[in-house]
Coordinates of C-alpha atoms in Angstrom, one line a residue:
M21 CA 0.0 0.0 0.0
I22 CA 1.4 3.3 -1.0
E23 CA 1.1 5.9 1.7
P24 CA 0.0 9.3 0.6
T25 CA 2.7 11.8 0.4
V26 CA 2.5 14.3 3.2
T27 CA 3.7 17.7 2.4
M28 CA 5.2 19.4 5.5
P29 CA 4.9 23.1 5.7
P30 CA 8.3 24.8 5.1
E31 CA 10.2 25.6 8.2
R32 CA 10.8 29.2 8.9
V33 CA 14.5 29.9 8.6
R34 CA 15.6 32.2 11.4
R35 CA 18.3 34.6 10.4
A36 CA 20.9 35.6 12.9
P37 CA 20.6 39.2 14.0
V38 CA 22.7 41.6 12.0
R39 CA 25.5 42.9 14.1
R40 CA 27.5 45.9 13.3
P41 CA 30.9 45.0 12.2
E42 CA 33.6 45.6 14.8
P43 CA 36.2 48.0 13.6
P44 CA 39.4 46.3 12.4
R45 CA 42.0 46.0 15.2
E46 CA 44.6 48.0 13.3
R47 CA 42.1 50.8 12.8
V48 CA 41.6 50.9 16.6
R49 CA 45.2 50.3 17.6
F50 CA 46.7 53.2 15.7
P51 CA 44.5 56.0 17.2
V52 CA 44.9 54.4 20.6
L53 CA 48.7 54.5 20.3
A54 CA 48.6 58.1 19.0
V55 CA 46.5 59.2 21.9
V56 CA 48.7 57.4 24.4
F57 CA 51.7 59.3 22.8
V58 CA 50.0 62.6 23.1
C59 CA 48.7 62.0 26.7
A60 CA 52.1 60.9 27.8
A61 CA 53.7 64.0 26.4
C62 CA 51.1 66.2 28.1
G63 CA 51.6 64.3 31.4
L64 CA 55.3 65.0 31.4
V65 CA 54.8 68.6 30.6
Y66 CA 52.5 69.0 33.6
E67 CA 55.2 67.4 35.7
L68 CA 58.0 69.6 34.4
E69 CA 55.8 72.6 34.8
L70 CA 55.3 71.9 38.5
V71 CA 59.0 71.4 39.0
A72 CA 60.0 74.6 37.1
L73 CA 57.4 76.8 38.8
A74 CA 58.1 75.4 42.3
S75 CA 61.8 76.0 41.8
Y76 CA 61.1 79.5 40.8
L77 CA 58.6 80.2 43.6
I78 CA 60.1 78.2 46.5
G79 CA 63.7 77.7 45.5
D80 CA 66.0 74.6 45.8
S81 CA 65.2 72.9 42.6
V82 CA 66.6 69.5 43.8
T83 CA 64.1 69.4 46.7
Q84 CA 61.2 70.5 44.5
A85 CA 62.0 68.0 41.8
S86 CA 62.3 65.2 44.4
V87 CA 58.9 66.1 46.0
V88 CA 57.1 66.3 42.6
L89 CA 58.6 63.1 41.2
S90 CA 58.2 60.9 44.3
V91 CA 54.7 62.1 45.0
M92 CA 53.6 61.7 41.4
V93 CA 55.1 58.2 40.9
F94 CA 53.4 57.1 44.1
A95 CA 50.1 58.6 43.0
M96 CA 50.4 56.8 39.6
G97 CA 50.4 53.5 41.5
V98 CA 47.3 54.6 43.4
G99 CA 45.6 55.6 40.1
S100 CA 46.3 52.2 38.6
L101 CA 44.6 50.5 41.5
L102 CA 41.6 52.9 41.5
A103 CA 41.2 52.3 37.7
K104 CA 39.9 48.8 38.5
R105 CA 36.7 50.3 39.7
L106 CA 36.1 51.9 36.3
R107 CA 36.8 48.8 34.1
C108 CA 33.1 48.0 33.7
R109 CA 32.7 51.5 32.2
A110 CA 36.1 51.9 30.7
A111 CA 35.2 54.2 27.8
V112 CA 33.4 56.8 29.8
G113 CA 35.9 56.4 32.6
F114 CA 38.8 57.2 30.3
G115 CA 37.0 60.2 28.8
L116 CA 36.4 61.7 32.3
V117 CA 39.9 60.9 33.4
E118 CA 41.4 62.8 30.4
A119 CA 39.0 65.7 30.9
G120 CA 40.0 66.0 34.6
L121 CA 43.7 65.7 33.8
A122 CA 43.4 68.4 31.1
L123 CA 41.6 70.7 33.5
I124 CA 43.9 70.1 36.6
G125 CA 47.1 69.9 34.7
G126 CA 46.3 72.9 32.5
C127 CA 45.4 75.1 35.4
S128 CA 48.0 73.9 37.8
A129 CA 50.6 76.6 37.0
M130 CA 48.1 79.4 37.4
V131 CA 46.7 78.0 40.7
L132 CA 50.2 77.4 42.1
Y133 CA 51.3 80.9 41.2
A134 CA 48.1 82.4 42.6
A135 CA 48.6 80.5 45.9
F136 CA 52.1 81.9 46.1
A137 CA 51.1 85.5 45.2
W138 CA 48.1 85.9 47.4
L139 CA 48.5 83.3 50.1
G140 CA 52.3 83.3 50.4
E141 CA 52.5 79.5 50.6
S142 CA 52.5 77.1 47.7
R143 CA 54.1 73.9 49.1
Y144 CA 50.8 72.2 50.0
V145 CA 49.3 73.2 46.7
L146 CA 52.3 71.7 44.9
V147 CA 51.8 68.4 46.7
A148 CA 48.1 68.4 46.0
F149 CA 48.5 68.9 42.3
S150 CA 51.3 66.3 42.1
L151 CA 48.9 63.8 43.8
A152 CA 45.9 64.6 41.6
I153 CA 47.9 64.6 38.3
G154 CA 49.7 61.4 39.3
V155 CA 46.4 59.6 40.1
L156 CA 44.9 60.5 36.8
I157 CA 48.0 59.6 34.8
G158 CA 48.2 56.3 36.5
A159 CA 44.6 55.4 35.5
E160 CA 45.1 56.0 31.8
I161 CA 46.9 52.8 30.7
P162 CA 44.7 50.3 32.7
L163 CA 41.5 51.9 31.2
L164 CA 42.9 51.7 27.7
M165 CA 43.9 48.1 28.2
A166 CA 40.4 47.3 29.3
L167 CA 38.9 48.9 26.2
I168 CA 41.3 47.1 23.9
Q169 CA 40.7 43.7 25.6
R170 CA 37.0 44.2 25.5
G171 CA 37.2 44.7 21.7
E172 CA 39.3 41.6 21.3
R173 CA 36.9 39.4 23.4
S174 CA 33.9 40.6 21.3
G175 CA 35.8 39.8 18.2
R176 CA 36.4 36.2 19.4
S177 CA 32.7 35.7 20.2
G178 CA 33.3 33.8 23.4
R179 CA 35.8 31.3 22.2
K180 CA 39.0 30.7 24.1
A181 CA 42.0 32.8 23.1
S182 CA 44.6 30.9 21.1
L183 CA 48.3 31.1 21.9
G184 CA 48.9 33.5 19.0
E185 CA 46.2 35.8 20.3
E186 CA 47.7 35.8 23.8
D187 CA 51.1 36.7 22.3
D188 CA 49.4 39.5 20.3
A189 CA 47.9 40.8 23.6
A190 CA 51.4 40.9 25.1
G191 CA 52.5 42.8 22.0
T192 CA 49.6 45.3 22.5
V193 CA 50.9 46.0 26.0
A194 CA 54.4 46.5 24.6
D195 CA 53.1 48.9 22.0
L196 CA 51.2 50.9 24.6
F197 CA 54.2 51.3 26.9
A198 CA 56.4 52.2 23.9
A199 CA 54.1 54.9 22.8
D200 CA 53.9 56.1 26.4
Y201 CA 57.7 56.3 26.8
V202 CA 58.3 58.0 23.4
G203 CA 55.5 60.5 24.2
A204 CA 57.2 61.3 27.5
L205 CA 60.5 61.9 25.6
V206 CA 58.8 64.3 23.2
G207 CA 57.0 66.1 26.0
G208 CA 60.2 66.4 28.0
L209 CA 62.0 68.0 25.1
A210 CA 59.1 70.2 24.0
F211 CA 58.8 71.9 27.4
P212 CA 62.2 73.6 27.6
F213 CA 62.8 74.2 23.9
L214 CA 59.3 75.0 22.6
L215 CA 56.6 75.7 25.2
L216 CA 58.7 77.6 27.7
P217 CA 60.4 80.0 25.3
W218 CA 57.4 80.5 23.0
L219 CA 54.4 80.4 25.3
G220 CA 55.8 80.8 28.9
Q221 CA 54.9 78.7 31.9
L222 CA 51.2 79.6 32.4
T223 CA 50.1 79.7 28.7
G224 CA 52.1 76.6 27.9
A225 CA 50.3 74.6 30.6
L226 CA 46.9 75.8 29.4
V227 CA 47.6 74.9 25.8
T228 CA 48.9 71.5 26.9
G229 CA 45.7 70.9 28.8
A230 CA 43.6 71.8 25.7
V231 CA 45.6 69.3 23.5
N232 CA 45.1 66.7 26.2
A233 CA 41.3 67.2 26.3
V234 CA 40.9 67.1 22.5
A235 CA 43.0 63.9 22.2
G236 CA 41.3 62.0 25.1
G237 CA 37.8 63.1 24.3
G238 CA 38.2 62.5 20.6
L239 CA 39.4 59.0 21.1
V240 CA 36.5 58.0 23.2
L241 CA 33.8 59.8 21.4
W242 CA 34.9 58.5 18.0
V243 CA 36.8 55.2 18.2
F244 CA 34.9 53.8 21.2
R245 CA 31.6 55.4 20.6
R246 CA 29.9 52.0 20.5
D247 CA 30.8 51.5 24.1
L248 CA 28.9 54.6 25.1
T249 CA 25.3 55.1 25.9
A250 CA 23.5 58.2 24.7
R251 CA 23.6 59.6 28.3
S252 CA 27.4 58.9 28.6
R253 CA 28.1 60.4 25.3
A254 CA 26.2 63.6 26.2
L255 CA 28.0 63.7 29.5
L256 CA 31.4 63.5 27.9
V257 CA 30.6 66.1 25.3
A258 CA 29.4 68.5 28.0
V259 CA 32.4 67.9 30.2
N260 CA 35.0 68.3 27.4
V261 CA 33.3 71.4 26.1
S262 CA 33.3 72.9 29.6
V263 CA 37.0 72.0 30.1
L264 CA 38.0 73.6 26.8
A265 CA 35.9 76.7 27.6
V266 CA 37.7 77.1 31.0
L267 CA 41.1 76.7 29.4
A268 CA 40.3 79.1 26.6
T269 CA 39.0 81.7 29.1
A270 CA 42.1 81.3 31.2
T271 CA 44.4 81.7 28.2
V272 CA 42.6 84.9 27.2
L273 CA 43.0 86.3 30.8
V274 CA 46.5 85.0 31.5
D275 CA 48.2 88.4 30.8
D276 CA 45.9 90.2 33.2
F277 CA 46.4 87.4 35.7
E278 CA 50.2 87.7 35.5
Q279 CA 50.1 91.4 36.0
A280 CA 47.8 91.1 39.0
A281 CA 49.9 88.3 40.5
R282 CA 53.1 90.3 39.8
R283 CA 51.7 93.3 41.7
A284 CA 50.8 91.1 44.6
V285 CA 54.3 89.6 44.6
Y286 CA 56.4 92.7 44.0
G287 CA 54.1 95.5 45.0
E288 CA 52.5 98.2 42.8
R289 CA 55.7 99.7 41.6
V290 CA 56.8 97.2 39.0
R291 CA 58.7 99.2 36.3
V292 CA 60.1 96.4 34.1
A293 CA 59.2 92.7 33.9
V294 CA 60.9 90.7 31.2
Q295 CA 61.4 87.0 30.7
T296 CA 64.9 86.4 29.2
G297 CA 65.8 83.0 27.9
L298 CA 67.1 82.1 31.4
Q299 CA 65.1 83.8 34.0
E300 CA 62.5 86.4 34.9
V301 CA 63.9 89.8 35.5
V302 CA 61.8 92.4 37.4
L303 CA 62.7 96.0 38.3
T304 CA 60.7 97.8 40.9
G305 CA 60.6 101.3 42.3
D306 CA 59.9 104.8 41.2
R307 CA 62.0 106.6 38.7
Q308 CA 63.1 109.1 41.4
E309 CA 64.6 106.5 43.7
P310 CA 67.1 103.6 43.4
P311 CA 65.4 100.5 41.9
D312 CA 65.3 97.0 43.3
L313 CA 66.3 94.2 41.0
F314 CA 64.7 90.7 41.3
L315 CA 65.9 87.6 39.4
D316 CA 63.4 84.7 39.3
G317 CA 61.6 86.2 42.3
R318 CA 64.6 86.7 44.5
L319 CA 66.1 90.1 45.4
R320 CA 69.4 90.6 43.7
V321 CA 70.0 94.3 44.2
S322 CA 68.4 96.5 46.9
G323 CA 68.7 100.0 45.6
Q324 CA 68.6 101.6 49.0
D325 CA 71.6 99.8 50.5
E326 CA 73.2 97.7 47.9
Y327 CA 76.4 99.8 48.3
R328 CA 77.0 98.1 51.7
Y329 CA 77.3 94.7 50.1
H330 CA 79.2 95.7 47.0
E331 CA 81.7 97.9 48.8
A332 CA 82.3 95.1 51.3
L333 CA 82.7 92.6 48.6
V334 CA 85.0 94.5 46.3
H335 CA 87.2 96.9 48.3
P336 CA 89.0 94.5 50.6
A337 CA 90.1 92.5 47.6
M338 CA 91.4 95.6 45.8
N339 CA 94.0 96.2 48.6
G340 CA 97.1 95.4 46.6
A341 CA 97.8 95.0 42.9
H342 CA 94.5 95.4 40.9
A343 CA 95.4 96.1 37.3
R344 CA 93.4 93.2 36.0
V345 CA 90.0 92.4 37.6
L346 CA 87.7 89.4 36.9
I347 CA 84.1 89.5 38.1
V348 CA 82.1 86.3 38.0
G349 CA 78.5 87.2 37.8
G350 CA 77.8 90.8 38.5
G351 CA 75.6 91.4 35.5
D352 CA 73.9 94.4 37.3
G353 CA 77.2 96.3 37.0
M354 CA 77.5 97.2 40.7
A355 CA 80.7 95.2 41.4
A356 CA 82.2 96.7 38.3
R357 CA 81.3 100.2 39.5
E358 CA 83.2 99.6 42.7
A359 CA 86.3 98.2 40.9
L360 CA 86.4 101.1 38.5
R361 CA 86.8 103.6 41.3
Y362 CA 90.5 102.6 41.5
R363 CA 92.7 104.5 39.0
G364 CA 95.2 101.6 38.6
V365 CA 92.5 99.3 37.1
R366 CA 93.4 98.7 33.4
S367 CA 90.7 96.1 32.6
V368 CA 87.6 94.6 34.1
T369 CA 86.2 91.4 32.7
V370 CA 82.6 90.5 33.6
V371 CA 81.5 86.9 33.0
E372 CA 77.7 87.0 33.1
L373 CA 75.5 84.1 31.8
D374 CA 72.3 86.1 31.0
P375 CA 72.6 88.9 28.4
G376 CA 69.2 90.2 29.4
V377 CA 70.5 91.4 32.8
V378 CA 73.4 93.2 31.2
R379 CA 71.2 94.8 28.6
L380 CA 68.8 96.0 31.3
A381 CA 71.7 97.4 33.4
R382 CA 72.9 99.3 30.3
T383 CA 69.6 100.7 29.0
D384 CA 67.4 101.3 32.1
P385 CA 68.1 104.9 33.2
A386 CA 67.6 104.2 36.9
L387 CA 69.7 101.0 37.0
A388 CA 72.4 102.5 34.8
T389 CA 72.6 105.5 37.1
L390 CA 72.9 103.2 40.1
N391 CA 75.8 101.2 38.6
G392 CA 77.5 104.5 37.5
Q393 CA 77.2 103.6 33.8
A394 CA 79.9 101.0 34.4
F395 CA 79.2 99.1 31.2
R396 CA 80.0 102.2 29.1
D397 CA 83.5 102.4 30.5
P398 CA 86.0 101.2 27.8
R399 CA 87.9 99.2 30.4
V400 CA 85.0 96.9 30.9
R401 CA 84.6 93.8 28.7
V402 CA 81.5 91.6 29.1
V403 CA 81.6 87.9 28.3
H404 CA 78.2 86.1 28.1
A405 CA 79.1 82.5 29.1
D406 CA 78.7 79.9 31.8
A407 CA 81.4 80.9 34.3
F408 CA 82.5 77.4 35.0
H409 CA 83.1 76.5 31.4
W410 CA 84.6 79.9 30.6
L411 CA 87.2 79.5 33.4
R412 CA 88.0 76.0 32.3
G413 CA 88.9 77.2 28.8
A414 CA 90.5 80.4 30.0
T415 CA 93.3 78.7 32.0
D416 CA 94.9 77.7 28.7
R417 CA 93.9 80.6 26.6
L418 CA 94.8 83.7 28.7
Q419 CA 98.3 85.0 28.6
E420 CA 98.0 87.2 31.7
R421 CA 96.7 86.3 35.1
Y422 CA 94.2 88.3 37.1
D423 CA 95.2 90.3 40.2
V424 CA 91.7 90.2 41.6
V425 CA 88.8 87.8 41.1
I426 CA 85.4 88.7 42.6
S427 CA 82.6 86.1 42.8
D428 CA 79.3 88.2 42.7
L429 CA 76.9 85.2 42.4
P430 CA 73.5 84.3 43.9
D431 CA 73.4 82.7 47.3
P432 CA 75.0 79.2 47.4
G433 CA 71.7 77.8 48.6
I434 CA 70.2 78.4 45.1
T435 CA 70.8 75.1 43.3
P436 CA 71.8 76.3 39.8
S437 CA 74.7 78.2 41.3
T438 CA 76.1 75.4 43.5
K439 CA 78.7 74.3 40.9
L440 CA 80.2 77.8 41.2
Y441 CA 80.9 77.2 44.9
S442 CA 82.6 73.8 44.3
E443 CA 86.2 72.9 45.0
E444 CA 86.7 72.4 41.2
F445 CA 85.6 75.9 40.4
Y446 CA 87.8 77.4 43.1
G447 CA 90.7 75.4 41.7
L448 CA 90.1 77.0 38.3
V449 CA 90.1 80.4 39.9
A450 CA 93.4 79.7 41.5
Q451 CA 95.0 78.9 38.2
L452 CA 93.9 82.4 36.9
L453 CA 95.3 84.4 39.8
T454 CA 98.7 85.9 40.0
P455 CA 101.0 84.8 42.9
T456 CA 99.8 87.7 45.0
G457 CA 96.2 87.7 43.7
R458 CA 93.0 87.9 45.9
F459 CA 89.7 86.2 45.5
A460 CA 86.5 87.6 47.1
V461 CA 83.5 85.3 47.5
H462 CA 79.9 85.9 48.6
A463 CA 79.1 83.0 50.9
G464 CA 75.6 83.8 52.1
S465 CA 74.4 84.8 55.6
V466 CA 76.4 83.6 58.5
T467 CA 73.5 84.2 60.9
D468 CA 70.7 82.7 58.8
R469 CA 72.6 79.9 57.1
P470 CA 75.8 79.3 59.1
R471 CA 76.3 75.8 57.8
T472 CA 76.3 77.0 54.2
Y473 CA 78.6 79.8 55.1
W474 CA 81.2 77.7 56.8
T475 CA 80.9 75.0 54.1
V476 CA 82.0 77.6 51.5
D477 CA 84.9 78.5 53.8
S478 CA 86.1 74.9 54.2
T479 CA 85.7 74.3 50.4
L480 CA 88.0 77.3 49.7
R481 CA 90.6 76.1 52.2
A482 CA 90.4 72.6 50.5
A483 CA 91.2 74.3 47.2
G484 CA 94.3 75.9 48.7
F485 CA 93.2 79.3 49.7
A486 CA 93.9 81.0 53.0
T487 CA 90.6 82.4 54.1
R488 CA 89.7 85.6 56.0
P489 CA 85.9 85.6 56.8
Y490 CA 84.1 88.9 57.5
S491 CA 80.6 90.2 57.2
A492 CA 78.7 93.4 56.3
A493 CA 75.3 94.6 57.4
G494 CA 72.6 95.1 54.8
R495 CA 69.2 94.1 53.5
A496 CA 68.8 90.3 53.3
P497 CA 69.3 89.2 49.7
G498 CA 68.0 86.2 47.8
F499 CA 64.6 86.0 49.5
A500 CA 61.6 85.0 47.4
A501 CA 59.4 88.0 46.8
G502 CA 55.9 87.6 48.1
P503 CA 52.9 89.3 49.6
D504 CA 54.9 90.0 52.8
Q505 CA 57.5 92.0 50.9
S506 CA 56.5 95.3 52.6
L507 CA 57.1 93.7 56.0
I508 CA 60.6 92.6 54.9
N509 CA 61.4 96.2 53.9
K510 CA 60.6 97.4 57.4
T511 CA 62.7 94.8 59.3
Q512 CA 66.1 95.5 60.7
P513 CA 69.0 94.9 58.3
T514 CA 70.3 91.4 58.4
R515 CA 73.9 90.3 57.6
R516 CA 74.9 89.5 54.1
T517 CA 78.3 88.0 54.3
P518 CA 81.0 87.9 51.7
I519 CA 84.3 86.2 52.3
T520 CA 87.6 87.5 51.1
E521 CA 90.1 84.8 50.2
C522 CA 93.8 85.6 50.1
R523 CA 96.4 83.4 48.6

């Protein structure tokens, strides 16, 4: 018996849901590495900005660099641990981290300067910014790794990773760290050679923050937009626009801010404020009175009583043969003025690192009057060079030796000048002196910093000099200008102590 053919209804074929194709890995990896490069450069700029500004405001660059670096590295470890809590929302977390880093890092220099100018204390602000920036920098790489790994897992659709894929993941980590280190190199070089000379400390930090915000926000909002909900996307757009608006407004107002802060630091009588390639030079005072000269926020010349220091520094060393005089430092011209009072002086060589200081001492009417137009004297020759390197080359180049060498340098406690208080430097000076030559050294205050004072004395004796310490009363030099400057002007004169060294 033939069974009738039963026709079954056709089965409905279920089609798999159409999924949006994941972006190719190489298309994701390149922008991620580019942003890591940019963010690393920006992070190092923030770090160097804090070190440079803290050294200028507080002094002792070694201590400030140690504080910033150690606190920031510690905070980076904390940030890496805290980033674990954001792994489930890595995309929005990374966007918010970069926006916060751009705002805090970009405004750090202005806030630090404001704290110094109006509060008189910036150490705690320095530590707070180092902590905040370090935490945010430390969270960057873990969040990016979470984003990349999520994309790779979605591409594998739940299957176990093969050995080759695990090796490729290790390669991704290597690429991220390579981009991070190279970006740090570029940022470290861009700060002293591009940002600082072209934009200055405050504007340079603000521009760096804007670049940071654009790079971080652009990566998340474009490359990882699939990982964002509509609410998260709107949040990131609003936050990044707000950050850029704040940075742009601060950039527009930065000149007015600097003028206001400078008035708070130096008083209302700022006559000249210039940024040379090496330091900030500020001249204060009325045109009818002797000016005060500040270098990087520290008093270098007090117009009212500078003669006490320069006379005490120069005249004892001139007791004897003094035909040829060498002045190390002294770009303000005051030491040269005192040396030129002696008729027997045939030549005065001034070795000054910063041409801007000498230019101001020549052209500013009040300062030129104070130094007696010393740089217009034909017997004066100015050499713009690092004194240590110039002396090293001069020992073989010069035919005649000097009868008198005068070291008119910043306080030995200021780190950049410490090599000019070393035994090696004093040994070079000894080679340039005649057998009866004299060497005068400013050694700081014996009352305020006795350890520094006697260290200079022992260093000179170790170099072969017979020392004769003495002191002179006068206004304290080298203090950092601040809102309490008017109080310092009213205090009793403190002791500024040169040392005369006789062979």
